[in-house]
Amino acid sequence: MPPKIVPTDRKILMTSDLPAALEDLIACPTCDALYKAEIPKAGARMACKRCHRVLISPGRRAGAKIILLALAAFGLVMGAVFQPFLSIKRFWITRDATLVETALAFEGPLLILSIAMLALVILLPVTRLLLTVYVLSPLVLNKPALPFARVAFRIAETLRPWSMAEIFVLGAAIALIKIVDLAHVSLGPAVWLFGGFVILLALQNTLMCRWSVWKALDDA
Amino acid sequence: MHKVLTAETAGLIGCQRCARVWGAETNRCARCGARLKARRRHGVFWVWFWWVAGLAAYIPANLLPMLETRVLLTKSDDTIVAGALKLASHGSVLIAAVILLASVAIPIAKFAAIALLARSVSGGRGLGSNWNHRIYEAVEYIGRWSMIDVFVVAVLSSLVQFSVIATVKPGSAALAFTVSVICTMLSAQSFDSRRIWDADQSAELKK
């Protein structure tokens, strides 16, 4: 398709900057500023000059690192789900709570909240991890993308604001400080596993350059 | 401020999911499958819809009990604010502050911020573009953190549940509060951020 660049307002156009093909352009998703996509050197980033949103941030072997981080994070969270999270001891009574039990604290009509919590804290982050591995693995191995890779990456992107594992960790820390006066509380292994999971998720997020993934899916 | 070339002024449309650029008449991004939305004239409808729904849920979230505590035979139902004040009076001022911040200050600030942004892009008076940019960034980043109090309540109650001395049960405010957070997140997501910067551009051209 020949690109149609019809300046609607001469005053603010710098037509000389415009390249020939649409696929070489990039529009900032936040503010719509238009740029020629120039892939910066690995480690550097191209950010929108107007709203400062990072547009392209390729990393050296970022894909492989992201996959490894995702697999490690998956292992940690699987461990965290079934281990005791916190245990509380008052006189002779000890009580352990696993992560799943914690989420299931709401009963009766509030059960829907339990389901929402399980989804926000465990299900959605894990789904995102698995989708990321599914999308990136063939790209890293220079193989054609797997079927529905685009749909998978789109879902992973949509779920991003809804995965709240790190918020849960802070909430658990507050609950812990609240209760420490009432009873003796000790941290179970799941706390460390889940903490590690949250850190790996954050690392993975900083390595992820979404534009590069879409571009790779285009080229694959 | 320098003038900026946007996809719209170039007669093109940018995908808000994957940043790919298409001709203005394109409806769906062929790369990522997202719907391509031109600046919608009535684009703030859904922002206000979720805003009102969120506010409607926020009121019971503050009036109903968040936490039902029974210690031996005494029973107390605390709303979010009452619970935080009680904590502060017991000496946990810092935690009380975090809870008040996450459950009261941030949600209220978020309602105000989204309302300001929605008003200023639909022609009303706003605080000016510089402020709008900062407000938008803050809303995007901080909004999710309001969920923290619901998580606190869940962890607390699952821990204390079966001990004989004390039981802590989540109250119905937790549900109302969660609904409110989800609605305000949807409200913020319905907002077309490009319109904030559009407003700058048109103000710039008028000068």
XYZ file of C-alpha atoms in Angstrom:
427
model
C 0.000 0.000 0.000
C 1.516 3.352 -0.945
C 1.705 5.579 2.105
C -0.600 8.522 2.014
C 0.762 11.337 4.027
C -1.638 14.180 3.677
C -0.587 17.099 5.793
C -3.677 18.661 7.280
C -1.787 21.473 8.892
C 1.332 22.661 7.125
C 2.465 24.738 10.082
C 3.311 21.822 12.269
C 4.559 19.295 9.767
C 8.118 18.501 9.050
C 7.479 16.442 5.957
C 11.155 16.079 5.271
C 11.366 13.849 8.328
C 8.857 11.400 6.973
C 10.221 8.180 5.546
C 8.623 6.425 2.643
C 6.984 3.422 4.241
C 4.385 3.190 6.976
C 6.114 0.274 8.649
C 9.098 2.496 9.350
C 6.967 4.862 11.392
C 6.050 4.628 15.028
C 3.253 6.535 16.729
C 3.512 7.056 20.475
C 0.574 5.132 21.991
C 0.271 7.678 24.791
C 0.385 10.977 22.896
C 0.309 10.067 19.171
C 3.588 11.823 18.285
C 4.936 10.360 15.073
C 8.529 9.229 14.665
C 10.673 7.325 12.303
C 11.379 4.074 14.113
C 15.096 3.877 14.646
C 16.185 0.869 16.598
C 18.649 2.142 19.189
C 21.764 0.240 20.175
C 21.170 -2.608 22.606
C 20.771 -1.158 26.068
C 19.786 2.287 24.767
C 16.189 3.321 24.354
C 14.097 5.467 22.106
C 11.588 7.497 24.093
C 8.854 9.869 23.007
C 10.210 13.401 23.119
C 6.857 14.804 24.122
C 5.461 12.492 26.796
C 8.644 10.530 27.588
C 7.024 7.132 27.126
C 9.666 4.563 26.188
C 8.925 3.430 22.644
C 11.743 1.048 21.787
C 14.221 -0.454 24.257
C 15.944 -3.446 22.741
C 18.297 -5.467 24.901
C 21.022 -7.864 23.965
C 19.448 -11.320 24.021
C 16.486 -9.839 25.863
C 14.203 -12.556 24.519
C 16.266 -15.402 25.948
C 16.667 -13.611 29.280
C 12.935 -12.973 29.490
C 12.158 -16.634 28.806
C 14.593 -17.807 31.479
C 13.228 -15.306 33.988
C 9.678 -16.375 33.162
C 10.490 -20.056 33.656
C 12.273 -19.349 36.932
C 9.375 -17.181 38.115
C 6.957 -19.964 37.203
C 8.931 -22.435 39.278
C 9.002 -20.092 42.258
C 5.292 -19.363 42.194
C 4.422 -23.056 41.887
C 6.464 -23.630 45.020
C 4.917 -20.645 46.746
C 1.340 -21.754 46.171
C 1.579 -24.950 48.187
C 4.004 -23.980 50.941
C 2.867 -22.251 54.137
C 2.883 -18.499 53.654
C 2.673 -17.199 57.191
C 2.129 -19.014 60.421
C 0.830 -17.550 63.602
C 1.395 -18.889 67.080
C -0.396 -17.785 70.181
C 0.099 -19.849 73.316
C -0.212 -23.419 72.095
C -2.188 -22.794 68.930
C -0.245 -22.676 65.678
C -1.909 -21.873 62.414
C -0.410 -21.955 58.937
C -1.911 -20.217 55.974
C -0.886 -20.981 52.433
C -1.305 -18.420 49.708
C -4.412 -20.132 48.392
C -5.932 -20.272 51.862
C -5.152 -16.603 52.233
C -7.076 -15.841 49.087
C -9.920 -18.029 50.269
C -10.342 -15.950 53.421
C -13.537 -14.466 52.068
C -16.557 -16.705 52.546
C -20.274 -16.648 51.821
C -21.311 -13.884 49.439
C -17.775 -12.533 49.525
C -16.499 -15.707 47.885
C -16.407 -13.839 44.598
C -13.684 -11.697 46.166
C -11.652 -14.807 46.868
C -11.873 -15.770 43.241
C -10.929 -12.243 42.189
C -7.950 -12.296 44.552
C -6.703 -15.648 43.297
C -6.966 -14.273 39.777
C -5.240 -10.949 40.464
C -2.452 -12.345 42.582
C -1.646 -15.744 41.047
C -3.682 -16.701 37.984
C -3.189 -13.603 35.847
C 0.548 -13.166 36.522
C 1.117 -16.876 35.795
C -0.983 -16.712 32.632
C 1.109 -13.764 31.455
C 4.315 -15.708 32.097
C 3.152 -18.717 30.125
C 1.885 -16.592 27.243
C 5.199 -14.737 27.128
C 7.147 -17.991 26.915
C 4.784 -19.264 24.212
C 5.244 -16.115 22.125
C 8.962 -15.554 22.583
C 10.416 -19.075 22.447
C 10.145 -19.586 18.659
C 11.292 -16.015 18.010
C 14.430 -16.511 20.074
C 15.166 -19.751 18.209
C 14.633 -18.010 14.848
C 11.665 -20.242 14.115
C 8.332 -19.056 12.743
C 5.886 -17.924 15.406
C 3.525 -20.495 16.865
C -0.156 -20.318 15.901
C -2.116 -17.603 17.700
C 1.120 -15.989 18.905
C -0.286 -12.540 18.176
C -3.476 -13.248 20.088
C -1.411 -14.639 22.952
C 0.787 -11.557 23.150
C -2.255 -9.308 22.913
C -3.872 -11.073 25.867
C -0.633 -10.843 27.850
C -0.562 -7.100 27.204
C -4.196 -6.604 28.173
C -3.664 -8.444 31.451
C -0.696 -6.348 32.470
C -2.405 -3.727 34.662
C -4.498 -6.452 36.293
C -1.685 -8.595 37.584
C -1.178 -7.395 41.147
C 1.301 -9.788 42.728
C 3.565 -6.983 43.956
C 0.673 -5.149 45.580
C -0.271 -8.320 47.413
C 3.267 -8.577 48.820
C 3.043 -5.094 50.302
C -0.433 -5.874 51.655
C 0.859 -9.029 53.309
C 3.726 -7.067 54.859
C 1.283 -4.577 56.366
C -0.941 -7.355 57.685
C 2.119 -8.902 59.251
C 3.131 -5.729 61.062
C -0.454 -5.257 62.205
C -0.651 -8.674 63.766
C 2.796 -8.973 65.246
C 1.597 -7.361 68.488
C -1.242 -9.825 68.870
C 0.632 -13.013 68.323
C 3.908 -14.528 67.304
C 4.084 -14.650 63.533
C 6.678 -16.484 61.524
C 7.279 -16.358 57.817
C 6.863 -19.550 55.862
C 8.986 -20.533 52.859
C 6.243 -19.307 50.512
C 7.000 -15.722 51.527
C 10.500 -15.940 50.100
C 9.389 -17.895 47.048
C 6.647 -15.405 46.305
C 8.980 -12.472 46.982
C 11.407 -13.923 44.452
C 8.548 -14.410 42.003
C 7.592 -10.730 42.275
C 11.200 -9.603 41.776
C 11.625 -11.805 38.689
C 8.351 -10.467 37.286
C 9.590 -6.911 37.702
C 12.949 -7.730 36.079
C 11.190 -9.408 33.196
C 8.966 -6.372 32.719
C 11.915 -4.007 32.485
C 13.608 -6.203 29.862
C 10.502 -6.520 27.730
C 10.442 -4.266 24.682
C 6.933 -4.673 23.358
C 7.641 -2.926 20.097
C 10.489 -5.336 19.326
C 8.204 -8.294 19.991
C 5.517 -7.008 17.637
C 8.161 -6.270 15.041
C 9.618 -9.754 15.400
C 6.130 -11.247 15.037
C 5.782 -9.218 11.838
C 9.056 -10.472 10.462
C 8.668 -14.064 11.608
C 6.967 24.001 23.654
C 7.928 22.756 20.233
C 5.343 21.691 17.729
C 5.035 17.986 17.255
C 3.997 15.973 14.267
C 1.355 13.450 15.256
C -0.012 10.498 13.353
C -3.352 12.287 13.162
C -1.991 15.508 11.677
C -0.097 13.416 9.127
C -3.389 11.886 7.998
C -2.522 8.556 9.585
C -3.654 6.607 12.594
C -1.416 5.054 15.213
C -2.193 1.775 16.973
C -2.384 2.365 20.702
C -1.338 -1.171 21.496
C 1.638 -1.836 19.251
C 2.485 1.677 17.929
C 2.211 0.593 14.275
C 1.026 3.322 11.905
C -1.742 2.887 9.340
C -3.724 4.991 6.875
C -6.430 7.055 8.556
C -9.286 4.913 7.258
C -7.996 1.672 8.735
C -10.236 0.135 11.418
C -8.140 -2.666 12.798
C -4.405 -2.972 13.267
C -3.232 -5.794 10.986
C -0.222 -6.401 13.209
C -1.678 -6.798 16.694
C -5.399 -6.899 15.961
C -6.314 -3.926 18.163
C -9.168 -1.682 17.105
C -7.825 1.589 15.803
C -9.671 4.436 17.385
C -9.630 7.922 15.993
C -10.096 10.617 18.589
C -13.688 10.056 19.441
C -15.870 13.042 19.893
C -17.845 11.333 22.623
C -14.808 9.480 23.819
C -15.287 10.460 27.441
C -18.626 8.659 27.814
C -17.122 5.445 29.126
C -14.713 7.365 31.317
C -17.658 8.974 33.101
C -19.669 5.752 33.115
C -16.977 3.830 35.031
C -16.185 6.913 37.098
C -19.785 7.145 38.387
C -19.913 3.366 38.957
C -16.646 3.534 40.887
C -17.848 6.416 43.028
C -21.146 4.635 43.693
C -19.202 1.618 44.971
C -16.776 3.765 46.950
C -19.527 5.150 49.210
C -20.623 1.782 50.703
C -16.947 0.797 50.821
C -16.502 3.503 53.437
C -19.768 3.025 55.311
C -19.815 -0.773 55.638
C -17.430 -2.671 57.921
C -14.111 -3.647 56.350
C -13.040 -5.856 59.206
C -15.132 -7.688 61.822
C -12.967 -8.459 64.820
C -13.930 -10.621 67.745
C -11.555 -10.806 70.662
C -12.950 -13.190 73.285
C -16.485 -11.891 73.715
C -16.122 -8.364 72.448
C -17.012 -7.757 68.859
C -16.191 -4.736 66.791
C -16.969 -3.851 63.217
C -14.636 -1.297 61.777
C -14.967 0.728 58.637
C -11.784 1.528 56.737
C -11.286 4.888 58.424
C -12.303 3.702 61.897
C -9.932 0.742 61.623
C -7.048 2.962 60.625
C -7.755 5.424 63.434
C -7.908 2.581 65.929
C -4.528 1.356 64.699
C -3.087 4.833 65.056
C -4.383 5.085 68.631
C -2.659 1.778 69.391
C 0.591 3.291 68.224
C 0.895 1.915 64.685
C 0.839 5.373 63.159
C 2.860 4.405 60.098
C 0.590 1.520 59.094
C -2.479 3.638 59.732
C -0.971 6.251 57.428
C -0.299 3.702 54.650
C -3.867 2.392 54.887
C -5.395 5.864 54.913
C -3.192 6.782 51.969
C -4.066 3.696 49.913
C -7.755 3.470 50.788
C -8.805 7.084 51.211
C -6.317 9.572 49.809
C -5.413 7.717 46.580
C -8.990 6.760 45.607
C -10.316 10.264 46.239
C -7.383 11.848 44.429
C -7.968 9.432 41.577
C -11.640 10.362 41.250
C -10.664 14.037 41.231
C -7.837 13.488 38.754
C -9.895 11.534 36.210
C -12.710 14.083 36.462
C -10.252 16.935 35.870
C -8.693 15.212 32.851
C -12.046 14.268 31.329
C -13.329 17.805 31.795
C -10.266 19.488 30.399
C -10.158 17.393 27.204
C -13.837 17.977 26.545
C -13.389 21.712 26.530
C -13.834 22.579 30.152
C -11.302 24.459 32.186
C -8.433 22.376 33.448
C -5.192 22.959 35.251
C -3.147 23.378 32.095
C -1.249 20.866 30.060
C 1.787 20.514 32.274
C -0.369 19.459 35.179
C -2.512 17.244 33.000
C 0.546 15.257 31.893
C 1.647 14.689 35.456
C -1.834 13.826 36.653
C -2.244 11.312 33.845
C 1.039 9.599 34.658
C 0.175 9.432 38.342
C -3.280 7.963 37.686
C -1.796 5.327 35.390
C 0.855 4.340 37.871
C -0.771 4.602 41.282
C -4.355 3.489 40.607
C -3.747 -0.237 41.057
C -2.161 0.225 44.463
C -5.529 1.024 46.040
C -6.175 -2.721 46.172
C -3.691 -3.013 49.002
C -6.218 -2.746 51.835
C -8.274 -5.644 50.471
C -5.127 -7.790 50.460
C -4.281 -6.714 54.007
C -7.725 -7.741 55.197
C -7.513 -11.089 53.415
C -4.127 -11.985 54.882
C -5.158 -10.858 58.358
C -8.354 -12.837 58.400
C -6.894 -16.016 56.989
C -4.242 -15.934 59.700
C -6.436 -15.210 62.649
C -9.478 -17.176 61.530
C -9.308 -20.337 63.559
C -7.614 -19.233 66.694
C -9.880 -19.351 69.724
C -8.955 -16.029 71.175
C -9.628 -13.811 68.251
C -11.324 -14.032 64.901
C -11.027 -11.515 62.140
C -13.483 -11.638 59.275
C -13.514 -9.524 56.170
C -16.564 -7.289 55.978
C -18.712 -6.452 53.008
C -16.825 -3.202 52.445
C -14.017 -5.309 50.949
C -16.281 -6.263 48.047
C -17.526 -2.715 47.499
C -13.966 -1.440 47.629
C -12.710 -3.978 45.084
C -15.554 -3.115 42.723
C -14.671 0.547 43.127
C -10.986 -0.032 42.307
C -11.878 -2.110 39.232
C -14.312 0.556 37.999
C -11.796 3.383 38.392
C -9.144 1.325 36.590
C -11.584 0.797 33.712
C -12.416 4.502 33.791
C -8.745 5.450 33.489
C -8.249 2.915 30.691
C -11.203 4.323 28.749
C -9.524 7.708 28.726
C -7.827 8.541 25.455
C -4.530 10.001 26.626
C -3.780 11.421 23.175
C -6.431 14.049 23.797
C -4.396 15.648 26.580
C -1.587 16.327 24.154
C -4.023 17.311 21.393
C -5.289 20.019 23.695
C -1.739 21.423 24.011
C -1.281 21.425 20.308
C -4.465 23.319 19.564
C -3.689 25.802 22.331
C -0.260 26.272 20.789
C -1.703 26.950 17.354
C -4.105 29.559 18.646
C -1.258 31.660 19.979
